[in-house]
Short mmCIF file of N, CA and C in Angstrom, two decimals:
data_model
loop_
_atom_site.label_atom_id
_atom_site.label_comp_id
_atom_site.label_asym_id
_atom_site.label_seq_id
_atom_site.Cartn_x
_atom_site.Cartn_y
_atom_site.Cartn_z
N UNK K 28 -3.38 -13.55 3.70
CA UNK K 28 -2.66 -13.06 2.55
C UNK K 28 -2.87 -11.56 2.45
N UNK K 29 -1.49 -10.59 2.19
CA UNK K 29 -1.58 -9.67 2.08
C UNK K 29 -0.90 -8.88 0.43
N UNK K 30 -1.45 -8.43 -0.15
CA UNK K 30 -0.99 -8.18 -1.55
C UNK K 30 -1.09 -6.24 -1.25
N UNK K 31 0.33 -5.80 -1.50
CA UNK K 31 0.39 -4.69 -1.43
C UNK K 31 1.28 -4.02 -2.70
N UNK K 32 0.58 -2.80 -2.99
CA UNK K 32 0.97 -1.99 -4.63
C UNK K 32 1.07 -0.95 -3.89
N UNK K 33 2.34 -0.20 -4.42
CA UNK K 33 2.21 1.45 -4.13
C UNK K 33 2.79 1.90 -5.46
N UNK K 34 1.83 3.11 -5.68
CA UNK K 34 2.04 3.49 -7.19
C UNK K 34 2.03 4.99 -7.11
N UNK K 35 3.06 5.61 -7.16
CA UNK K 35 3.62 6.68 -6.85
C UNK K 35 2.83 7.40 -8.16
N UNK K 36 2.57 8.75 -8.29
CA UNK K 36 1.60 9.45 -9.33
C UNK K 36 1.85 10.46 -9.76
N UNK K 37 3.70 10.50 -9.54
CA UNK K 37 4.45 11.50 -10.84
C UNK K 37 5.87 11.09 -10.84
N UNK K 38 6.77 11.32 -11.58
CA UNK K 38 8.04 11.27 -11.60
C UNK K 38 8.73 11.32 -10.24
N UNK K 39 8.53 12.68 -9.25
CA UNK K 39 9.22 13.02 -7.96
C UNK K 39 8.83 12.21 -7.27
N UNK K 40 7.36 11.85 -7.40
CA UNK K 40 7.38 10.94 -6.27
C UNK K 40 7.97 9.39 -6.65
N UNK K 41 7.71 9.10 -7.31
CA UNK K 41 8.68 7.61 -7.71
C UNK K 41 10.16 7.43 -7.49
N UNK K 42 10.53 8.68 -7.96
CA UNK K 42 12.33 8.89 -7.38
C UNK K 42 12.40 9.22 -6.06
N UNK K 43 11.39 9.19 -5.14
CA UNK K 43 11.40 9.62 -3.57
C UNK K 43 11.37 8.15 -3.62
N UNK K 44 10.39 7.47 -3.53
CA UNK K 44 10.14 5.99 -3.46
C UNK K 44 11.11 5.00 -3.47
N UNK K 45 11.82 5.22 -4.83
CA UNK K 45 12.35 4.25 -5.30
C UNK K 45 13.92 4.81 -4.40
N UNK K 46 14.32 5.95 -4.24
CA UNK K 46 15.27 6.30 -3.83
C UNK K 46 15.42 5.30 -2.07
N UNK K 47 14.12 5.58 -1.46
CA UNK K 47 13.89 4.92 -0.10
C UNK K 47 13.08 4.02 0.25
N UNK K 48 13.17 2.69 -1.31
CA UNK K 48 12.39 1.76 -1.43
C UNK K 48 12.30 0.63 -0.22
N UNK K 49 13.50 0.26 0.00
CA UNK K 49 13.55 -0.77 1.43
C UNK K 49 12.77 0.22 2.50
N UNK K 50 12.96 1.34 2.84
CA UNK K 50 12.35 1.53 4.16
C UNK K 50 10.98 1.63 3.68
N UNK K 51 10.39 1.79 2.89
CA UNK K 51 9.09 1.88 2.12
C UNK K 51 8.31 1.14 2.33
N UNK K 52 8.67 -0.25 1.72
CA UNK K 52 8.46 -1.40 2.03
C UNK K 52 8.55 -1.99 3.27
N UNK K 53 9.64 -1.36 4.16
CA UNK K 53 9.31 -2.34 5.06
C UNK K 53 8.22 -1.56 6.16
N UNK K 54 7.98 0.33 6.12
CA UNK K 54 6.30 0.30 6.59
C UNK K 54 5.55 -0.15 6.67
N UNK K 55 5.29 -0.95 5.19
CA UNK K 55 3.90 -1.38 4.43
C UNK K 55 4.24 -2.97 5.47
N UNK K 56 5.19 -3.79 5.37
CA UNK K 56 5.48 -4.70 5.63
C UNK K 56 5.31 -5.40 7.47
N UNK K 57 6.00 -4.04 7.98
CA UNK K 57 5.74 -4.03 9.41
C UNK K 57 4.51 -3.83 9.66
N UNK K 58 3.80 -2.89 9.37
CA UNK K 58 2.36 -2.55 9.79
C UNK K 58 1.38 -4.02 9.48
N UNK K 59 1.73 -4.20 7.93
CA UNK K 59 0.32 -5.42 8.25
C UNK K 59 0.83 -6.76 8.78
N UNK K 60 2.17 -7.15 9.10
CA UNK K 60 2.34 -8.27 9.96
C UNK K 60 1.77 -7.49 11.07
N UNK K 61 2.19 -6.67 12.07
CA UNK K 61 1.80 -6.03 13.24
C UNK K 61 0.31 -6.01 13.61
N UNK K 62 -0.60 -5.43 12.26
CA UNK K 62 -1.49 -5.28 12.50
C UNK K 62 -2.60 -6.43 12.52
N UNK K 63 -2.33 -7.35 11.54
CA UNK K 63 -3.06 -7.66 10.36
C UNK K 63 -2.75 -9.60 11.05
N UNK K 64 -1.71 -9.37 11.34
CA UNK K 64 -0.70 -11.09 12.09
C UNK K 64 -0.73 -11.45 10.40
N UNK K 65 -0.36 -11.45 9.66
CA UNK K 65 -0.40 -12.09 7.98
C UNK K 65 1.19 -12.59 8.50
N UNK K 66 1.04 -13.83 8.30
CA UNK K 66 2.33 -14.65 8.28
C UNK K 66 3.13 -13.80 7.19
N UNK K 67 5.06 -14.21 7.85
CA UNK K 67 6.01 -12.94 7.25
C UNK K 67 5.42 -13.64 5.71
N UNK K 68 5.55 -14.52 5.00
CA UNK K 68 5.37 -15.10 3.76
C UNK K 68 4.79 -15.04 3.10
N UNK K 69 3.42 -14.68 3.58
CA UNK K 69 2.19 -14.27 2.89
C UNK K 69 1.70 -12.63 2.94
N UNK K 70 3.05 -11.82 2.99
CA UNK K 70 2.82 -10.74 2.52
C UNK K 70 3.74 -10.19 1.81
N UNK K 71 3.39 -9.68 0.52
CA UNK K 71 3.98 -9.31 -0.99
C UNK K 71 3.73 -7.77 -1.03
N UNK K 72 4.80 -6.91 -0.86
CA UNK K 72 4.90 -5.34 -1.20
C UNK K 72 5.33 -5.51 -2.52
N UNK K 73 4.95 -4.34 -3.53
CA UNK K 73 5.46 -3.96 -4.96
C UNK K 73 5.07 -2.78 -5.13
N UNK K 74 6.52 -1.98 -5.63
CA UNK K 74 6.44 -0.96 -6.37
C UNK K 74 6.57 -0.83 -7.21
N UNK K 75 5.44 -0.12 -7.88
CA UNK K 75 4.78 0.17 -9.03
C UNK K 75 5.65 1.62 -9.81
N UNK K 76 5.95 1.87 -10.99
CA UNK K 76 6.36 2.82 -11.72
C UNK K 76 4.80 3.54 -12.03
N UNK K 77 5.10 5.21 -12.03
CA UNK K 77 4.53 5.89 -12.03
C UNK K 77 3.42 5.59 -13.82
N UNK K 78 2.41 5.68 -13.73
CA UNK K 78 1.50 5.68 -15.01
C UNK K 78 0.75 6.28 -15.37
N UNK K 79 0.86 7.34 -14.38
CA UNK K 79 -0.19 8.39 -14.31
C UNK K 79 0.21 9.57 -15.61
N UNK K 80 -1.02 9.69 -15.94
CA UNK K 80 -0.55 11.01 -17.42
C UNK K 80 -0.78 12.39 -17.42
N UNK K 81 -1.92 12.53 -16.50
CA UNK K 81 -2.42 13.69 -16.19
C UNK K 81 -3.88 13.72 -15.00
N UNK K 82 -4.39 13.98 -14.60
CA UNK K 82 -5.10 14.49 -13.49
C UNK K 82 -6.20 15.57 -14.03
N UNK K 83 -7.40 15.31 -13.78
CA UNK K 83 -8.34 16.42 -13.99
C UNK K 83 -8.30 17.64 -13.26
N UNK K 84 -8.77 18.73 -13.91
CA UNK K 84 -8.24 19.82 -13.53
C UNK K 84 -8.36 20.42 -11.91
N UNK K 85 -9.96 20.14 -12.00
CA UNK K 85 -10.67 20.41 -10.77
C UNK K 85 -9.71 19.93 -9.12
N UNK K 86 -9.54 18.59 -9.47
CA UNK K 86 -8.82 17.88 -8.51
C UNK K 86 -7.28 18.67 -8.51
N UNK K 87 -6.67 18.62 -9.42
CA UNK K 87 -5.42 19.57 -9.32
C UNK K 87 -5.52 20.64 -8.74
N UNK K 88 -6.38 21.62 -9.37
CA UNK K 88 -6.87 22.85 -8.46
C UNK K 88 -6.97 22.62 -6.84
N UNK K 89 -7.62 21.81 -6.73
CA UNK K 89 -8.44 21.82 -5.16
C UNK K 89 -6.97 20.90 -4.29
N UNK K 90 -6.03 20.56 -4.93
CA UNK K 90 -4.68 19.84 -4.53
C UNK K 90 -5.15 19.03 -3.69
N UNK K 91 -6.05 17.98 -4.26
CA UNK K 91 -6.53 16.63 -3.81
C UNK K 91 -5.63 15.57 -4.46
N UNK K 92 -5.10 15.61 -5.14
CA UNK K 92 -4.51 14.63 -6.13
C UNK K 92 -3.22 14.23 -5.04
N UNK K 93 -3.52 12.87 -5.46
CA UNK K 93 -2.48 12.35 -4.24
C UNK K 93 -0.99 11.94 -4.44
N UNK K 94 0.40 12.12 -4.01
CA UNK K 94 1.33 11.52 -4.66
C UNK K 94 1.98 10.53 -4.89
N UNK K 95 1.01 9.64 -3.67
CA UNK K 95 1.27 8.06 -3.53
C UNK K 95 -0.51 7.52 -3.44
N UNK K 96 -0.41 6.49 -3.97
CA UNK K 96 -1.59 5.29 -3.40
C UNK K 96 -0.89 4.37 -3.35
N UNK K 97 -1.53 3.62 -2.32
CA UNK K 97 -1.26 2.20 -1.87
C UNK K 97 -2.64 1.51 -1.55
N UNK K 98 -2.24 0.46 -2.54
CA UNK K 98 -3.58 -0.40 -2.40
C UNK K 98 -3.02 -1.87 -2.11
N UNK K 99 -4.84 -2.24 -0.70
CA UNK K 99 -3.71 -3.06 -0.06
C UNK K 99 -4.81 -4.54 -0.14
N UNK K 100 -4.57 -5.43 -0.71
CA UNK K 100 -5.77 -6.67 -0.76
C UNK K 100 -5.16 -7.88 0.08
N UNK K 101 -6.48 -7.90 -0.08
CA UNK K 101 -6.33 -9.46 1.35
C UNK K 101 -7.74 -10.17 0.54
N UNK K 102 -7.90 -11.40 0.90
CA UNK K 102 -8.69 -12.80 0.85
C UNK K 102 -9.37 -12.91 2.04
N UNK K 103 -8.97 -12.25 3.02
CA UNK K 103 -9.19 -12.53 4.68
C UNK K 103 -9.93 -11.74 5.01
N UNK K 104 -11.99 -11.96 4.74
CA UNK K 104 -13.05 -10.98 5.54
C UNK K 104 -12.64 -11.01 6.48
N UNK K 105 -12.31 -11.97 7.41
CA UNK K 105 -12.00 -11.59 8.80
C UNK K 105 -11.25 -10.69 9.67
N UNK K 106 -10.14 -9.95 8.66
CA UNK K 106 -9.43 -8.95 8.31
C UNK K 106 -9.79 -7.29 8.60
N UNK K 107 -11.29 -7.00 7.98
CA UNK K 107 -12.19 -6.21 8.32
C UNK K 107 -11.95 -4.94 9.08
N UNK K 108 -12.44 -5.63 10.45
CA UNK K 108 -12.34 -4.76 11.16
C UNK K 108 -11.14 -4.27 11.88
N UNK K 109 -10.16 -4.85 11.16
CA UNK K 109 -8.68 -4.13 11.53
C UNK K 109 -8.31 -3.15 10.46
N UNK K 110 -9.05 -3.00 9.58
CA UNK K 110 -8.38 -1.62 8.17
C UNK K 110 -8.31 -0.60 8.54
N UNK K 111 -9.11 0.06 8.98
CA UNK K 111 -8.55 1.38 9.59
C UNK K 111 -7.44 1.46 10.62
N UNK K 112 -7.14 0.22 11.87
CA UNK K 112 -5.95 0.34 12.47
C UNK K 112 -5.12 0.39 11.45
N UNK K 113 -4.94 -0.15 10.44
CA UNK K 113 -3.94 -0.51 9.66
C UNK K 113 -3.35 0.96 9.02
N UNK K 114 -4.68 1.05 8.54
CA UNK K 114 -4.41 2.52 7.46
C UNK K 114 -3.97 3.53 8.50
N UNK K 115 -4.14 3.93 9.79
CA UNK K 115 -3.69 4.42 10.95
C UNK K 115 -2.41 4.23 10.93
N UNK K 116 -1.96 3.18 11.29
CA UNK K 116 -0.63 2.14 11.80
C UNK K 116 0.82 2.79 10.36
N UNK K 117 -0.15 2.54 8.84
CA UNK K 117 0.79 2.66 8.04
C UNK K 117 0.82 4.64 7.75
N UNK K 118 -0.35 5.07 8.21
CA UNK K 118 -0.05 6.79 7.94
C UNK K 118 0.95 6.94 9.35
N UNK K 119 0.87 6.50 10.06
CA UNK K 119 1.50 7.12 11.24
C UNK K 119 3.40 7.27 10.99
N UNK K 120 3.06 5.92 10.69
CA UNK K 120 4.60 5.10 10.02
C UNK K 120 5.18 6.15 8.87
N UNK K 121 4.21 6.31 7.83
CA UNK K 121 4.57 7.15 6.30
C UNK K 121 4.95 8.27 7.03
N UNK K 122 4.31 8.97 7.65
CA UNK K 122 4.23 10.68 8.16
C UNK K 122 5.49 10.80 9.22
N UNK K 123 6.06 9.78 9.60
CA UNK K 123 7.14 10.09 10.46
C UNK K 123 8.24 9.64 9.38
N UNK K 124 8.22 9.20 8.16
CA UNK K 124 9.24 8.91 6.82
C UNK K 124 9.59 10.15 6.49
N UNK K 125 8.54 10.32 5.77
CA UNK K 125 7.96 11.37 4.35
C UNK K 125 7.33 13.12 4.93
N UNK K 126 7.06 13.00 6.63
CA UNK K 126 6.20 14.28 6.55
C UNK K 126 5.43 14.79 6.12
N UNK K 127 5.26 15.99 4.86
CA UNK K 127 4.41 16.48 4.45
C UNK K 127 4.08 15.99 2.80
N UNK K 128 5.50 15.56 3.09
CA UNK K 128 6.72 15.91 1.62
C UNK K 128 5.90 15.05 0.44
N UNK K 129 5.18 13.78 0.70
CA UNK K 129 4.31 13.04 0.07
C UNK K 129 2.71 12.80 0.40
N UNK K 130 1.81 13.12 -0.15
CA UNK K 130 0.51 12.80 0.01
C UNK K 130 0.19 11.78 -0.22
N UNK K 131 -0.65 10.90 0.59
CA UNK K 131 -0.83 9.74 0.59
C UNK K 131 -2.28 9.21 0.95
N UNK K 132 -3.04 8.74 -0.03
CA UNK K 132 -3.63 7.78 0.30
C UNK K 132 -4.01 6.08 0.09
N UNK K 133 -4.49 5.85 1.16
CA UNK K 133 -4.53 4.42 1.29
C UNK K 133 -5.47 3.61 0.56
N UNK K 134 -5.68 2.48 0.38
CA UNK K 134 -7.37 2.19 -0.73
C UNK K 134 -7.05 0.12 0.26
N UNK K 135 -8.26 -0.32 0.85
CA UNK K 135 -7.77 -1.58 1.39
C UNK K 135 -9.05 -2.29 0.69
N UNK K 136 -8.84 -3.24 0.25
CA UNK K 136 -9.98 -3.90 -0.01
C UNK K 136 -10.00 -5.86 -0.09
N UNK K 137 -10.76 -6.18 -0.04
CA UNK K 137 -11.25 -7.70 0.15
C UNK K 137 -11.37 -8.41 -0.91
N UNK K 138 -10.60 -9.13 -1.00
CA UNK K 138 -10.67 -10.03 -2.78
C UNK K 138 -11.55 -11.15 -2.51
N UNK K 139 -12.97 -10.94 -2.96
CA UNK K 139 -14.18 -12.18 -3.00
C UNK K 139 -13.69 -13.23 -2.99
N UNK K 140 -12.94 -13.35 -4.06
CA UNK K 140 -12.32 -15.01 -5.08
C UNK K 140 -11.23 -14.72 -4.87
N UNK K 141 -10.60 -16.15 -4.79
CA UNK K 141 -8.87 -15.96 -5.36
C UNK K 141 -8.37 -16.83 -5.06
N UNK K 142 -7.44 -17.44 -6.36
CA UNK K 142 -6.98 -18.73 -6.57
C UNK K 142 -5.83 -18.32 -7.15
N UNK K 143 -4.73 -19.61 -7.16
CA UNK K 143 -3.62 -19.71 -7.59
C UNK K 143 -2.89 -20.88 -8.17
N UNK K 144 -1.82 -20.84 -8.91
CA UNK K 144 -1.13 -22.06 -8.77
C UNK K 144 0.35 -22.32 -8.13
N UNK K 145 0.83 -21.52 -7.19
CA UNK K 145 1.55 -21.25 -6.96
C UNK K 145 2.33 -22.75 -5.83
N UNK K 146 3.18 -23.23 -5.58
CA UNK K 146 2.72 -24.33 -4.67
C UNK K 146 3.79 -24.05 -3.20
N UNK K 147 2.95 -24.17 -2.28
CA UNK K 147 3.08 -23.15 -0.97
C UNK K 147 3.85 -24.51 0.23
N UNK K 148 4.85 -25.40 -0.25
CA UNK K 148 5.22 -26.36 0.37
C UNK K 148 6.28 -25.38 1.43
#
């Protein structure tokens, strides 16, 4: 299982996003089937509307502040030691989209627990 959010972190970038949402998605989408083998079904992209209000100063200054995150969860420790191909796989992918034009970082992490009721016939 792959659960993917990208949450764009101002206005421009959300209207970049949302403007070139299918190819967006299907980065995020190609890379972790490719990378990751997550059956096509069990991986969920969503874009997120911007919620961001403001940014501390320091970080603004030093133009660390990023204009996309994507955070990417899985159930699957076994998963592991493929995150950095991944995060590789999907910057390589973004940077031949977007170029410079969006800053991006990635955040991957391992969901301990996780249950549902969803029914997966």
């Amino acid at each position: 299982m792959a659960y993917i959010e990208i949450f764009p972190k101002s206005a421009g970038a959300q209207k970049q996003l949302t403007d070139r949402c299918a190819s967006v998605m299907d980065i995020l989408y190609q890379a972790t089937n490719e990378v990751l083998n997550v059956p096509d079904h069990d991986i969920i992209v969503e874009l997120n509307q911007c919620t961001a209000i403001a940014f501390n100063s320091l970080a603004v200054h030093a133009a660390t502040v990023p204009d996309v995150v994507i955070k990417i969860s899985t159930s699957d420790h076994d998963f592991q030691p493929k995150f950095q191909s991944l995060c590789d796989h999907v910057l390589s992918n973004w940077n031949a989209q977007f170029g410079s034009a969006l800053k991006l970082e990635i955040w991957i992490n391992v969901i301990n627990t996780w249950s549902c009721n969803i029914d997966f016939n």
